[in-house]
């Protein structure tokens, strides 16, 4: 190295700089490494089925014909229904905590219960769903005269929506709390009611943060495995109604990986993993664009 | 109190040190179905001979994979290795039977605790061709039972498993339609029904879904006191699944390598959805670079499993090997070598 001696100073600053630099490098290498190894190990099916892997409707391990379309649809439907159901609830919780119950025993109680929801292991959600929630859904199905499976796409979406509430709610709460009191007071001084301040000042101000929280919860919903596997019915047939059993990409991998012995089968499961990663990345990129658009609109 | 505890801990440590210096440790992996039995057997054997066996129940497929990558001393499987897998092994892999397992057909039907099923009925129910419990064909073989008008909900395993393999192997033998439409395997492309993960997932769904029917491991059905159906075997008898009738199913001419599926057995009183479960051992243990004492310890242990170890089988609701099967297993164990020399005399 041709560096002058005075430039090499080993002090806290330099060490810290290299430490953060190297952790970033490690992180990027990890992501790239995972991506590359997924591609390498799924190459046999990529070569064999090509695009047919995504558009194919048949998943038959016996004849080794693999099409992941039903699982792709299952993942997207359950995640988005969960998102639609959980979004209003999380927004209301965060507004309640930041605007109406700003402190006190109830505030702390509600806030920690929401945070606790995120800490419950997904297997617990799964068992709770299977033994407590599914019978309720079954009663409803019997009332409407639908085949009373109890489990299925809708049940999985409902469980998922509960599971992802804490992610969007806590982030929304944090950003709403960050709204400067000056602009809120300015709105009040112009005669705005509390509701109008929330609707026209606070929500627009914190919209990008709220979207970020929604994205995080969507990511969680897309990849959730255990709880979904237990209540979705694990059927390889494309669901025709919301009550029908279906399957998601993550739960197919969890179910079939241990006993997948043939090379093509294993490769097909790894390709599902690759597909799941691409879908998640794609949704993240789209979300970032939405956030950017919102922020521009603000300024 | 504290003192006794520390003495116990200390002596345990000392014992640990002395044993690790001498004791042989064997590693195996595979089928989950015989896991309760194997862990009991290995524990008992450790008390007897101080040979430690570390068995990981990761599933039959996983066990075969581990054996082929030579990371374990023995594998365990509920299904015979496929030709592709055998080719990968390079040398012969012996299938040593250790006990029998069976799939029981369980159901949840209000007011019904037992029923008879014929092979045709089972195939048509699981193909989705019979959709209601009040179907005339079900009533015909169950004249005394009044079936409610209720849709049939088929429940099956969603995870790959030897249990599914045995069941689909049976269906392939009794129904050509099943064989051409679905086939046999640890995971299938099911025409109907909902999937539960593991025996516990399936039984959980069956217990709370009126009108459901499913297959589970027999020991699981007995342990959970679930109602099971009698199945008509090849001789025309309706056989209730029990340890007795499962053992009976191997009362047939066995090939020397025991690599045979005994589903749809022609044994007169045998339960037709039964199967061996095997331990997989390389023909020459030198491929695993095993030492003399390790190889000897493992073969002695396997020998014990098919003889004295069989006493442990029944109390755990598994079906013990028939004398004919033990004879064949003995022959297989005797043929295992290390560097070309037979280990057991």
Coordinates of C-alpha atoms in Angstrom, one line a residue:
Chain A
X1 CA 0.0 0.0 0.0
X2 CA 1.3 3.4 -0.9
X3 CA -0.7 5.3 1.7
X4 CA 1.2 7.9 3.6
X5 CA 1.7 7.0 7.2
X6 CA -0.3 9.9 8.6
X7 CA -3.4 8.6 6.8
X8 CA -3.5 5.3 8.6
X9 CA -5.0 6.2 11.9
X10 CA -6.4 3.3 13.9
X11 CA -9.0 5.0 15.9
X12 CA -12.7 4.4 16.7
X13 CA -13.8 6.2 13.6
X14 CA -11.9 4.1 11.1
X15 CA -12.8 0.8 12.8
X16 CA -16.4 1.8 12.8
X17 CA -16.3 2.8 9.2
X18 CA -14.8 -0.5 8.1
X19 CA -17.1 -2.4 10.4
X20 CA -20.2 -0.9 8.8
X21 CA -18.7 -1.2 5.3
X22 CA -17.9 -4.9 5.7
X23 CA -21.3 -5.7 7.2
X24 CA -23.0 -4.2 4.1
X25 CA -20.7 -6.2 1.8
X26 CA -21.5 -9.4 3.7
X27 CA -25.3 -8.6 3.4
X28 CA -25.1 -8.0 -0.3
X29 CA -23.0 -11.1 -0.8
X30 CA -25.6 -13.1 1.1
X31 CA -28.5 -11.9 -1.0
X32 CA -26.6 -12.4 -4.2
X33 CA -25.4 -15.8 -3.0
X34 CA -28.9 -17.0 -2.1
X35 CA -30.2 -15.8 -5.5
X36 CA -27.4 -17.5 -7.5
X37 CA -27.6 -20.8 -5.6
X38 CA -31.4 -20.9 -6.1
X39 CA -30.9 -20.4 -9.8
X40 CA -28.1 -23.0 -10.0
X41 CA -30.1 -25.7 -8.1
X42 CA -33.3 -25.0 -9.9
X43 CA -31.6 -25.1 -13.3
X44 CA -32.9 -28.7 -14.2
X45 CA -36.5 -27.6 -14.1
X46 CA -35.8 -24.1 -15.6
X47 CA -34.3 -25.9 -18.5
X48 CA -37.0 -28.6 -18.7
X49 CA -40.2 -26.6 -18.2
X50 CA -39.2 -23.0 -19.0
X51 CA -42.1 -20.6 -18.7
X52 CA -44.4 -23.6 -18.4
X53 CA -43.4 -23.9 -14.8
X54 CA -45.1 -20.7 -14.0
X55 CA -48.2 -21.2 -16.2
X56 CA -48.7 -24.9 -15.7
X57 CA -51.6 -26.1 -13.6
X58 CA -50.5 -29.6 -12.8
X59 CA -48.2 -30.5 -10.0
X60 CA -47.6 -34.2 -10.1
X61 CA -44.6 -35.6 -8.2
X62 CA -45.3 -39.1 -9.5
X63 CA -45.1 -38.3 -13.2
X64 CA -42.7 -35.4 -12.5
X65 CA -44.8 -32.8 -14.2
X66 CA -44.5 -29.5 -12.4
X67 CA -46.5 -26.3 -12.8
X68 CA -46.6 -23.8 -10.0
X69 CA -49.4 -21.6 -11.2
X70 CA -52.0 -22.7 -8.5
X71 CA -49.5 -21.9 -5.7
X72 CA -48.5 -18.6 -7.2
X73 CA -52.2 -17.6 -7.3
X74 CA -52.7 -19.0 -3.8
X75 CA -49.9 -17.0 -2.4
X76 CA -51.0 -13.7 -4.0
X77 CA -54.7 -14.1 -3.2
X78 CA -54.1 -15.0 0.5
X79 CA -51.6 -12.2 1.0
X80 CA -53.7 -9.5 -0.6
X81 CA -56.9 -10.5 1.1
X82 CA -55.0 -10.5 4.4
X83 CA -53.6 -7.1 3.5
X84 CA -57.0 -5.6 2.6
X85 CA -58.6 -7.0 5.8
X86 CA -55.8 -5.9 8.1
X87 CA -55.1 -2.5 6.7
X88 CA -58.1 -0.6 8.1
X89 CA -57.7 -2.3 11.5
X90 CA -54.0 -1.3 11.7
X91 CA -54.6 2.2 10.6
X92 CA -57.4 2.6 13.2
X93 CA -55.2 1.1 16.0
X94 CA -52.4 3.5 15.1
X95 CA -54.6 6.6 15.0
X96 CA -56.2 5.5 18.3
X97 CA -52.8 5.2 20.0
X98 CA -51.3 8.3 18.6
X99 CA -54.3 10.7 18.6
X100 CA -56.9 9.6 21.1
X101 CA -55.2 7.5 23.8
X102 CA -51.9 9.2 23.8
X103 CA -50.7 7.8 27.1
X104 CA -51.9 6.0 30.2
X105 CA -52.6 2.5 31.2
X106 CA -54.9 1.6 28.3
X107 CA -52.5 3.1 25.8
X108 CA -49.7 0.9 27.2
X109 CA -51.9 -2.1 27.3
X110 CA -53.1 -1.8 23.7
X111 CA -49.7 -1.0 22.4
X112 CA -48.0 -4.0 24.1
X113 CA -50.8 -6.4 23.0
X114 CA -50.3 -5.3 19.4
X115 CA -46.6 -5.8 19.7
X116 CA -47.2 -9.2 21.4
X117 CA -49.1 -10.3 18.4
X118 CA -45.9 -10.1 16.4
X119 CA -44.1 -12.2 19.0
X120 CA -46.5 -15.2 18.9
X121 CA -44.8 -18.1 17.0
X122 CA -46.6 -19.0 13.8
X123 CA -47.2 -22.6 14.8
X124 CA -49.4 -21.2 17.7
X125 CA -51.4 -19.3 15.1
X126 CA -51.7 -22.4 13.1
X127 CA -53.0 -24.5 16.0
X128 CA -55.3 -21.8 17.1
X129 CA -56.6 -21.5 13.6
X130 CA -57.1 -25.2 13.1
X131 CA -58.8 -26.0 16.4
X132 CA -60.6 -22.8 17.3
X133 CA -61.1 -20.8 14.2
X134 CA -61.7 -23.5 11.6
X135 CA -64.8 -24.9 13.4
X136 CA -66.3 -21.3 13.4
X137 CA -65.7 -21.0 9.7
X138 CA -67.3 -24.4 9.2
X139 CA -70.4 -23.3 11.0
X140 CA -70.7 -20.4 8.7
X141 CA -70.2 -22.6 5.6
X142 CA -72.9 -25.0 6.8
X143 CA -75.2 -22.1 7.3
X144 CA -74.7 -21.0 3.7
X145 CA -74.8 -24.6 2.4
X146 CA -71.2 -24.7 1.1
X147 CA -69.1 -27.9 1.5
X148 CA -68.0 -27.5 5.1
X149 CA -64.3 -27.9 4.8
X150 CA -63.6 -25.2 7.3
X151 CA -60.1 -24.8 6.0
X152 CA -59.3 -23.1 2.7
X153 CA -58.1 -19.8 1.1
X154 CA -60.4 -17.6 3.1
X155 CA -59.5 -19.1 6.5
X156 CA -55.8 -18.8 5.7
X157 CA -56.3 -15.2 4.7
X158 CA -58.1 -14.4 7.9
X159 CA -55.3 -15.9 10.0
X160 CA -52.7 -14.1 8.0
X161 CA -54.5 -10.8 8.4
X162 CA -54.3 -11.1 12.2
X163 CA -50.6 -12.1 12.0
X164 CA -49.6 -9.0 9.9
X165 CA -51.5 -6.4 11.9
X166 CA -48.6 -5.6 14.3
X167 CA -46.2 -4.9 11.4
X168 CA -48.3 -2.2 9.7
X169 CA -49.8 -0.9 12.9
X170 CA -46.6 -0.3 14.8
X171 CA -44.9 1.4 11.9
X172 CA -48.0 3.5 11.2
X173 CA -48.1 4.5 14.9
X174 CA -44.5 5.6 14.8
X175 CA -44.8 7.8 11.7
X176 CA -48.1 9.3 12.8
X177 CA -46.5 10.2 16.1
X178 CA -43.8 12.0 14.1
X179 CA -46.2 14.5 12.6
X180 CA -45.0 17.9 13.7
X181 CA -47.3 19.5 16.2
X182 CA -46.9 22.9 14.4
X183 CA -48.8 21.8 11.3
X184 CA -51.4 20.1 13.4
X185 CA -51.9 23.3 15.5
X186 CA -52.0 25.4 12.3
X187 CA -54.8 23.2 11.1
X188 CA -56.7 23.6 14.4
X189 CA -56.2 27.3 14.3
X190 CA -57.9 27.4 10.9
X191 CA -60.9 25.8 12.5
X192 CA -60.4 22.2 11.5
X193 CA -62.0 19.5 13.6
X194 CA -60.0 16.6 15.1
X195 CA -61.2 14.3 12.4
X196 CA -60.3 16.7 9.6
X197 CA -56.8 17.1 11.1
X198 CA -56.4 13.4 11.0
X199 CA -57.8 13.0 7.5
X200 CA -56.2 16.1 5.8
X201 CA -53.0 16.6 7.7
X202 CA -51.8 13.6 9.6
X203 CA -52.6 10.8 7.1
X204 CA -51.2 12.6 4.0
X205 CA -48.1 13.6 6.0
X206 CA -47.4 10.0 7.2
X207 CA -48.6 8.2 4.0
X208 CA -45.2 7.1 2.8
X209 CA -44.4 5.6 6.2
X210 CA -47.7 3.9 6.3
X211 CA -47.1 2.4 2.9
X212 CA -43.7 1.2 4.1
X213 CA -45.3 -0.6 7.0
X214 CA -47.9 -2.2 4.6
X215 CA -45.1 -3.4 2.4
X216 CA -43.3 -5.0 5.4
X217 CA -46.5 -6.8 6.4
X218 CA -47.1 -7.9 2.9
X219 CA -43.7 -9.4 2.8
X220 CA -44.5 -11.3 5.9
X221 CA -47.7 -12.5 4.5
X222 CA -46.1 -13.7 1.3
X223 CA -43.6 -15.8 3.1
X224 CA -45.6 -17.1 6.0
X225 CA -45.5 -20.9 6.0
X226 CA -46.4 -22.8 9.1
X227 CA -49.7 -21.2 10.0
X228 CA -50.9 -21.1 6.4
X229 CA -50.0 -24.8 5.8
X230 CA -52.2 -25.9 8.7
X231 CA -55.3 -24.1 7.6
X232 CA -55.2 -23.8 3.8
X233 CA -56.1 -27.3 2.9
X234 CA -53.0 -28.0 0.8
X235 CA -54.8 -28.9 -2.4
X236 CA -52.8 -28.7 -5.7
X237 CA -56.0 -27.8 -7.6
X238 CA -56.5 -24.2 -8.6
X239 CA -59.1 -22.8 -6.2
X240 CA -62.4 -21.7 -7.8
X241 CA -63.9 -20.0 -4.8
X242 CA -62.5 -18.4 -1.6
X243 CA -63.9 -21.3 0.4
X244 CA -62.0 -23.9 -1.6
X245 CA -58.8 -25.4 -0.3
X246 CA -55.7 -24.2 -2.0
X247 CA -51.9 -24.0 -1.5
X248 CA -49.2 -21.4 -1.3
X249 CA -45.6 -21.5 -2.5
X250 CA -44.1 -21.5 0.9
X251 CA -46.3 -24.2 2.2
X252 CA -45.6 -26.5 -0.8
X253 CA -41.9 -26.2 0.0
X254 CA -42.5 -26.9 3.7
X255 CA -44.7 -29.9 3.0
X256 CA -42.7 -31.6 0.3
X257 CA -39.1 -30.8 0.7
X258 CA -38.2 -33.5 3.2
X259 CA -39.3 -36.4 1.0
X260 CA -38.3 -35.0 -2.4
X261 CA -35.6 -37.5 -3.4
X262 CA -35.5 -37.3 -7.2
X263 CA -33.4 -34.5 -8.7
X264 CA -36.1 -33.0 -10.9
X265 CA -38.6 -32.9 -7.9
X266 CA -36.0 -31.2 -5.7
X267 CA -35.2 -28.7 -8.4
X268 CA -38.9 -27.9 -8.9
X269 CA -39.3 -27.1 -5.2
X270 CA -36.2 -24.9 -5.3
X271 CA -37.6 -23.1 -8.3
X272 CA -40.7 -22.3 -6.3
X273 CA -38.4 -20.8 -3.7
X274 CA -36.8 -18.7 -6.5
X275 CA -40.2 -17.7 -7.8
X276 CA -41.2 -16.6 -4.2
X277 CA -38.1 -14.5 -3.9
X278 CA -38.7 -12.8 -7.2
X279 CA -42.4 -12.1 -6.4
X280 CA -41.3 -10.6 -3.0
X281 CA -38.6 -8.5 -4.6
X282 CA -41.0 -7.3 -7.4
X283 CA -43.6 -6.3 -4.9
X284 CA -41.0 -4.4 -2.9
X285 CA -39.8 -2.5 -5.9
X286 CA -43.3 -1.5 -6.8
X287 CA -43.9 -0.5 -3.3
X288 CA -40.8 1.7 -3.3
X289 CA -42.1 3.4 -6.4
X290 CA -45.5 4.1 -4.7
X291 CA -43.7 5.6 -1.7
X292 CA -41.6 7.8 -4.0
X293 CA -44.8 9.0 -5.8
X294 CA -46.5 9.8 -2.5
X295 CA -43.5 11.7 -1.2
X296 CA -43.2 13.8 -4.4
X297 CA -46.9 14.7 -4.0
X298 CA -46.2 15.9 -0.5
X299 CA -43.5 18.4 -1.4
Chain B
X1 CA -29.6 -30.8 48.0
X2 CA -27.0 -28.8 46.2
X3 CA -24.3 -31.3 47.2
X4 CA -26.2 -34.3 45.8
X5 CA -26.9 -32.4 42.6
X6 CA -23.2 -31.5 42.1
X7 CA -22.2 -35.1 42.9
X8 CA -24.6 -36.4 40.3
X9 CA -23.4 -33.8 37.8
X10 CA -19.8 -34.6 38.5
X11 CA -20.2 -38.4 38.3
X12 CA -22.2 -37.9 35.0
X13 CA -19.3 -35.9 33.7
X14 CA -16.7 -38.5 34.7
X15 CA -18.8 -41.2 33.2
X16 CA -19.2 -39.2 30.1
X17 CA -15.4 -38.8 29.8
X18 CA -14.8 -42.5 30.3
X19 CA -17.4 -43.5 27.8
X20 CA -16.4 -41.1 25.1
X21 CA -12.9 -42.6 25.4
X22 CA -14.2 -46.0 24.5
X23 CA -17.8 -46.2 23.4
X24 CA -18.7 -46.6 19.7
X25 CA -21.2 -44.1 18.4
X26 CA -23.4 -44.9 15.4
X27 CA -25.4 -42.5 13.4
X28 CA -28.6 -43.3 11.5
X29 CA -31.3 -41.3 9.8
X30 CA -34.6 -41.9 8.1
X31 CA -38.2 -42.8 8.5
X32 CA -40.3 -41.1 11.1
X33 CA -42.9 -43.9 11.3
X34 CA -40.7 -46.3 13.4
X35 CA -39.0 -43.6 15.3
X36 CA -40.7 -44.3 18.7
X37 CA -39.7 -47.9 18.4
X38 CA -36.1 -47.2 17.3
X39 CA -35.5 -44.7 20.0
X40 CA -36.7 -47.2 22.6
X41 CA -34.6 -50.0 21.0
X42 CA -31.5 -47.8 20.8
X43 CA -32.0 -46.7 24.4
X44 CA -32.3 -50.3 25.7
X45 CA -29.4 -51.4 23.6
X46 CA -27.3 -48.6 25.1
X47 CA -28.1 -49.9 28.6
X48 CA -27.1 -53.4 27.5
X49 CA -24.0 -52.9 25.4
X50 CA -23.0 -49.2 25.8
X51 CA -23.3 -48.6 22.1
X52 CA -24.7 -45.2 21.4
X53 CA -26.9 -44.7 18.4
X54 CA -27.9 -41.3 17.3
X55 CA -31.0 -41.6 15.1
X56 CA -32.6 -38.7 13.3
X57 CA -36.1 -39.1 12.1
X58 CA -36.0 -36.9 9.1
X59 CA -38.2 -39.0 6.8
X60 CA -37.5 -41.9 4.6
X61 CA -36.4 -39.8 1.6
X62 CA -34.1 -37.8 3.8
X63 CA -32.6 -41.0 5.3
X64 CA -31.9 -42.4 1.8
X65 CA -30.3 -39.1 0.8
X66 CA -28.1 -39.1 3.8
X67 CA -27.1 -42.7 3.3
X68 CA -26.2 -42.0 -0.4
X69 CA -24.1 -39.0 0.6
X70 CA -22.4 -41.3 3.2
X71 CA -23.0 -39.1 6.2
X72 CA -24.8 -41.8 8.2
X73 CA -23.9 -45.4 9.1
X74 CA -27.4 -46.7 8.2
X75 CA -30.6 -45.3 6.7
X76 CA -34.2 -46.2 7.4
X77 CA -37.1 -46.2 5.0
X78 CA -40.8 -47.2 4.8
X79 CA -40.4 -47.8 1.0
X80 CA -38.0 -49.8 -1.1
X81 CA -35.3 -47.6 -2.6
X82 CA -36.1 -46.7 -6.2
X83 CA -33.9 -47.9 -9.1
X84 CA -32.5 -44.4 -9.6
X85 CA -31.4 -44.3 -5.9
X86 CA -30.0 -47.7 -6.0
X87 CA -27.9 -46.7 -9.0
X88 CA -26.5 -43.7 -7.2
X89 CA -25.4 -45.9 -4.3
X90 CA -22.8 -47.6 -6.4
X91 CA -22.9 -50.8 -4.4
X92 CA -25.7 -52.9 -3.2
X93 CA -27.8 -51.6 -0.3
X94 CA -29.5 -54.3 1.9
X95 CA -33.1 -53.7 3.2
X96 CA -33.3 -55.2 6.7
X97 CA -36.9 -55.4 7.9
X98 CA -37.4 -54.4 11.5
X99 CA -41.1 -54.4 12.0
X100 CA -44.5 -53.9 10.2
X101 CA -46.6 -50.8 9.9
X102 CA -50.0 -50.3 8.5
X103 CA -52.3 -47.6 7.3
X104 CA -55.7 -47.5 9.0
X105 CA -58.7 -45.9 7.4
X106 CA -60.3 -43.7 9.9
X107 CA -63.4 -41.6 9.7
X108 CA -65.7 -39.2 11.5
X109 CA -69.3 -40.0 11.0
X110 CA -71.9 -39.2 13.7
X111 CA -73.3 -42.4 15.1
X112 CA -71.0 -44.7 13.2
X113 CA -68.0 -46.4 15.0
X114 CA -67.1 -49.2 12.6
X115 CA -67.7 -50.0 9.0
X116 CA -66.6 -52.4 6.2
X117 CA -64.9 -51.2 3.1
X118 CA -64.1 -53.0 -0.1
X119 CA -61.1 -52.1 -2.2
X120 CA -63.4 -50.7 -4.9
X121 CA -65.1 -48.4 -2.4
X122 CA -61.8 -47.1 -1.1
X123 CA -60.5 -46.4 -4.5
X124 CA -63.7 -44.7 -5.6
X125 CA -63.9 -42.6 -2.5
X126 CA -60.3 -41.4 -2.7
X127 CA -60.7 -40.8 -6.5
X128 CA -63.7 -38.6 -5.7
X129 CA -66.2 -40.8 -7.5
X130 CA -68.3 -41.6 -4.4
X131 CA -69.2 -38.3 -2.9
X132 CA -71.9 -39.0 -0.3
X133 CA -72.1 -41.4 2.6
X134 CA -75.6 -42.6 1.7
X135 CA -74.3 -44.1 -1.5
X136 CA -75.9 -47.4 -2.2
X137 CA -72.6 -49.2 -2.7
X138 CA -71.5 -48.3 0.9
X139 CA -74.8 -49.5 2.3
X140 CA -74.5 -52.8 0.5
X141 CA -71.4 -54.0 2.4
X142 CA -72.7 -52.4 5.7
X143 CA -76.3 -53.7 5.9
X144 CA -76.6 -53.1 9.6
X145 CA -75.4 -49.5 9.6
X146 CA -77.5 -46.5 8.8
X147 CA -75.5 -43.9 7.0
X148 CA -76.5 -40.2 7.1
X149 CA -76.9 -38.2 4.0
X150 CA -73.6 -36.3 4.3
X151 CA -70.9 -35.3 1.8
X152 CA -67.7 -37.3 2.0
X153 CA -64.7 -35.1 2.9
X154 CA -61.4 -36.8 1.9
X155 CA -58.5 -35.9 4.2
X156 CA -55.0 -36.9 3.3
X157 CA -51.4 -36.1 4.1
X158 CA -50.0 -32.9 2.6
X159 CA -46.4 -33.6 3.4
X160 CA -44.4 -36.3 1.6
X161 CA -44.5 -39.5 3.7
X162 CA -44.1 -43.2 3.7
X163 CA -47.6 -43.5 5.0
X164 CA -48.9 -42.0 1.7
X165 CA -46.6 -44.3 -0.2
X166 CA -48.0 -47.4 1.4
X167 CA -51.6 -46.2 0.8
X168 CA -51.0 -45.3 -2.9
X169 CA -49.1 -48.5 -3.4
X170 CA -52.2 -50.4 -2.2
X171 CA -54.5 -48.4 -4.4
X172 CA -52.4 -49.0 -7.4
X173 CA -52.7 -52.7 -6.9
X174 CA -56.5 -52.7 -6.6
X175 CA -57.5 -50.1 -9.1
X176 CA -56.1 -49.6 -12.6
X177 CA -57.8 -46.2 -12.7
X178 CA -55.9 -45.1 -9.7
X179 CA -52.6 -46.4 -11.1
X180 CA -53.1 -44.5 -14.4
X181 CA -54.5 -41.3 -12.9
X182 CA -52.6 -40.9 -9.7
X183 CA -49.9 -43.5 -9.3
X184 CA -47.7 -44.3 -6.3
X185 CA -45.5 -42.0 -4.4
X186 CA -44.7 -40.2 -1.2
X187 CA -46.4 -37.1 -2.5
X188 CA -49.3 -37.3 -5.0
X189 CA -51.4 -35.2 -7.3
X190 CA -54.6 -35.8 -5.4
X191 CA -57.8 -35.6 -7.3
X192 CA -59.9 -34.6 -4.3
X193 CA -59.7 -33.6 -0.7
X194 CA -57.9 -31.5 1.8
X195 CA -54.4 -32.0 3.1
X196 CA -53.2 -32.0 6.7
X197 CA -49.5 -31.9 7.7
X198 CA -48.4 -35.0 9.5
X199 CA -50.5 -37.7 11.2
X200 CA -51.5 -35.1 13.8
X201 CA -52.6 -32.6 11.1
X202 CA -54.7 -35.3 9.4
X203 CA -56.3 -36.6 12.6
X204 CA -57.0 -33.0 13.8
X205 CA -59.0 -32.4 10.6
X206 CA -60.8 -35.7 10.8
X207 CA -61.8 -35.2 14.4
X208 CA -63.5 -31.9 13.7
X209 CA -64.9 -32.5 10.2
X210 CA -68.1 -34.5 10.2
X211 CA -68.2 -36.8 7.2
X212 CA -64.5 -37.0 6.8
X213 CA -62.4 -40.1 5.9
X214 CA -58.6 -40.4 6.0
X215 CA -55.7 -42.8 6.3
X216 CA -53.3 -42.6 9.2
X217 CA -50.6 -44.8 10.6
X218 CA -52.2 -47.7 12.6
X219 CA -50.2 -46.9 15.8
X220 CA -51.5 -43.4 15.6
X221 CA -55.1 -44.5 15.2
X222 CA -54.8 -46.9 18.1
X223 CA -53.0 -44.4 20.3
X224 CA -55.7 -41.7 19.7
X225 CA -58.6 -44.2 19.9
X226 CA -59.9 -43.2 16.5
X227 CA -62.5 -45.4 14.8
X228 CA -61.1 -47.5 11.9
X229 CA -62.6 -49.4 9.1
X230 CA -62.3 -53.1 8.3
X231 CA -60.9 -53.7 4.8
X232 CA -61.7 -56.6 2.6
X233 CA -58.6 -58.4 1.6
X234 CA -57.7 -60.5 -1.4
X235 CA -59.3 -63.6 0.1
X236 CA -62.6 -61.8 0.6
X237 CA -62.4 -61.4 4.4
X238 CA -63.1 -58.1 6.0
X239 CA -60.1 -57.6 8.3
X240 CA -60.0 -55.2 11.2
X241 CA -56.5 -53.6 11.4
X242 CA -54.7 -54.8 14.5
X243 CA -51.1 -55.9 15.4
X244 CA -52.2 -59.5 14.9
X245 CA -53.7 -59.0 11.4
X246 CA -50.8 -56.8 10.3
X247 CA -48.2 -59.4 11.3
X248 CA -50.4 -62.0 9.5
X249 CA -50.2 -60.1 6.3
X250 CA -46.5 -61.1 5.8
X251 CA -47.5 -64.8 6.0
X252 CA -46.5 -65.2 2.4
X253 CA -43.6 -66.4 0.3
X254 CA -40.9 -63.7 0.9
X255 CA -38.0 -63.1 -1.5
X256 CA -34.5 -63.3 0.0
X257 CA -33.9 -59.6 -0.2
X258 CA -37.3 -58.8 1.5
X259 CA -37.7 -55.9 -1.0
X260 CA -41.3 -56.6 -1.4
X261 CA -44.5 -54.7 -1.0
X262 CA -47.0 -56.7 1.1
X263 CA -49.9 -54.5 0.4
X264 CA -53.0 -56.3 -0.9
X265 CA -51.5 -59.5 0.6
X266 CA -52.9 -62.9 -0.3
X267 CA -52.5 -64.0 3.3
X268 CA -55.9 -65.3 4.4
X269 CA -56.4 -63.1 7.5
X270 CA -53.9 -60.5 6.7
X271 CA -54.7 -56.8 6.8
X272 CA -54.2 -55.5 3.2
X273 CA -52.6 -52.1 3.8
X274 CA -49.5 -53.2 5.6
X275 CA -45.9 -52.8 4.9
X276 CA -42.4 -53.6 6.2
X277 CA -40.2 -50.8 7.4
X278 CA -36.5 -51.3 6.7
X279 CA -33.1 -50.3 7.9
X280 CA -30.8 -49.7 5.0
X281 CA -27.2 -51.0 5.1
X282 CA -24.4 -50.9 2.5
X283 CA -23.3 -54.4 1.4
X284 CA -19.6 -53.5 2.2
X285 CA -19.2 -51.0 5.1
X286 CA -15.8 -50.0 3.8
X287 CA -17.5 -47.4 1.6
X288 CA -18.3 -45.5 4.8
X289 CA -14.7 -45.9 6.0
X290 CA -16.0 -47.6 9.1
X291 CA -13.5 -49.1 11.5
X292 CA -13.5 -52.8 12.6
X293 CA -15.1 -52.1 16.0
X294 CA -17.7 -49.7 14.6
X295 CA -18.8 -52.2 11.9
X296 CA -18.9 -55.0 14.3
X297 CA -20.9 -53.0 16.9
X298 CA -23.4 -51.9 14.2
X299 CA -24.0 -55.4 12.9
X300 CA -24.4 -56.8 16.4
X301 CA -26.9 -54.1 17.2
X302 CA -28.9 -54.9 14.0
X303 CA -28.8 -58.6 14.8
X304 CA -30.2 -57.7 18.3
X305 CA -33.0 -55.6 16.8
X306 CA -34.4 -58.5 14.8
X307 CA -34.1 -60.9 17.7
X308 CA -34.3 -59.8 21.3
X309 CA -35.2 -56.3 20.3
X310 CA -38.5 -57.6 18.9
X311 CA -39.8 -57.9 22.4
X312 CA -40.1 -54.1 22.5
X313 CA -42.2 -54.0 19.3
X314 CA -45.7 -55.1 20.6
X315 CA -45.9 -52.8 23.6
X316 CA -45.5 -49.8 21.3
X317 CA -48.3 -51.0 19.0
X318 CA -46.1 -52.1 16.1
X319 CA -46.4 -55.5 14.6
X320 CA -43.3 -57.8 15.2
X321 CA -41.6 -59.6 12.4
X322 CA -42.9 -63.0 11.4
X323 CA -40.4 -66.0 11.9
X324 CA -40.1 -66.2 8.1
X325 CA -39.1 -62.5 7.9
X326 CA -36.5 -62.9 10.7
X327 CA -34.9 -65.8 8.8
X328 CA -34.6 -63.7 5.7
X329 CA -33.2 -60.7 7.6
X330 CA -30.6 -63.0 9.3
X331 CA -29.4 -64.0 5.8
X332 CA -29.1 -60.4 4.7
X333 CA -27.2 -59.3 7.9
X334 CA -24.8 -62.2 7.5
X335 CA -23.9 -61.1 4.0
X336 CA -22.8 -57.6 5.0
X337 CA -19.0 -57.2 4.7
X338 CA -16.1 -55.0 5.7
X339 CA -13.3 -54.9 3.1
X340 CA -14.7 -58.0 1.6
X341 CA -14.7 -60.0 4.8
X342 CA -18.0 -61.0 6.4
X343 CA -18.6 -59.4 9.7
X344 CA -21.1 -61.7 11.4
X345 CA -20.3 -65.3 11.5

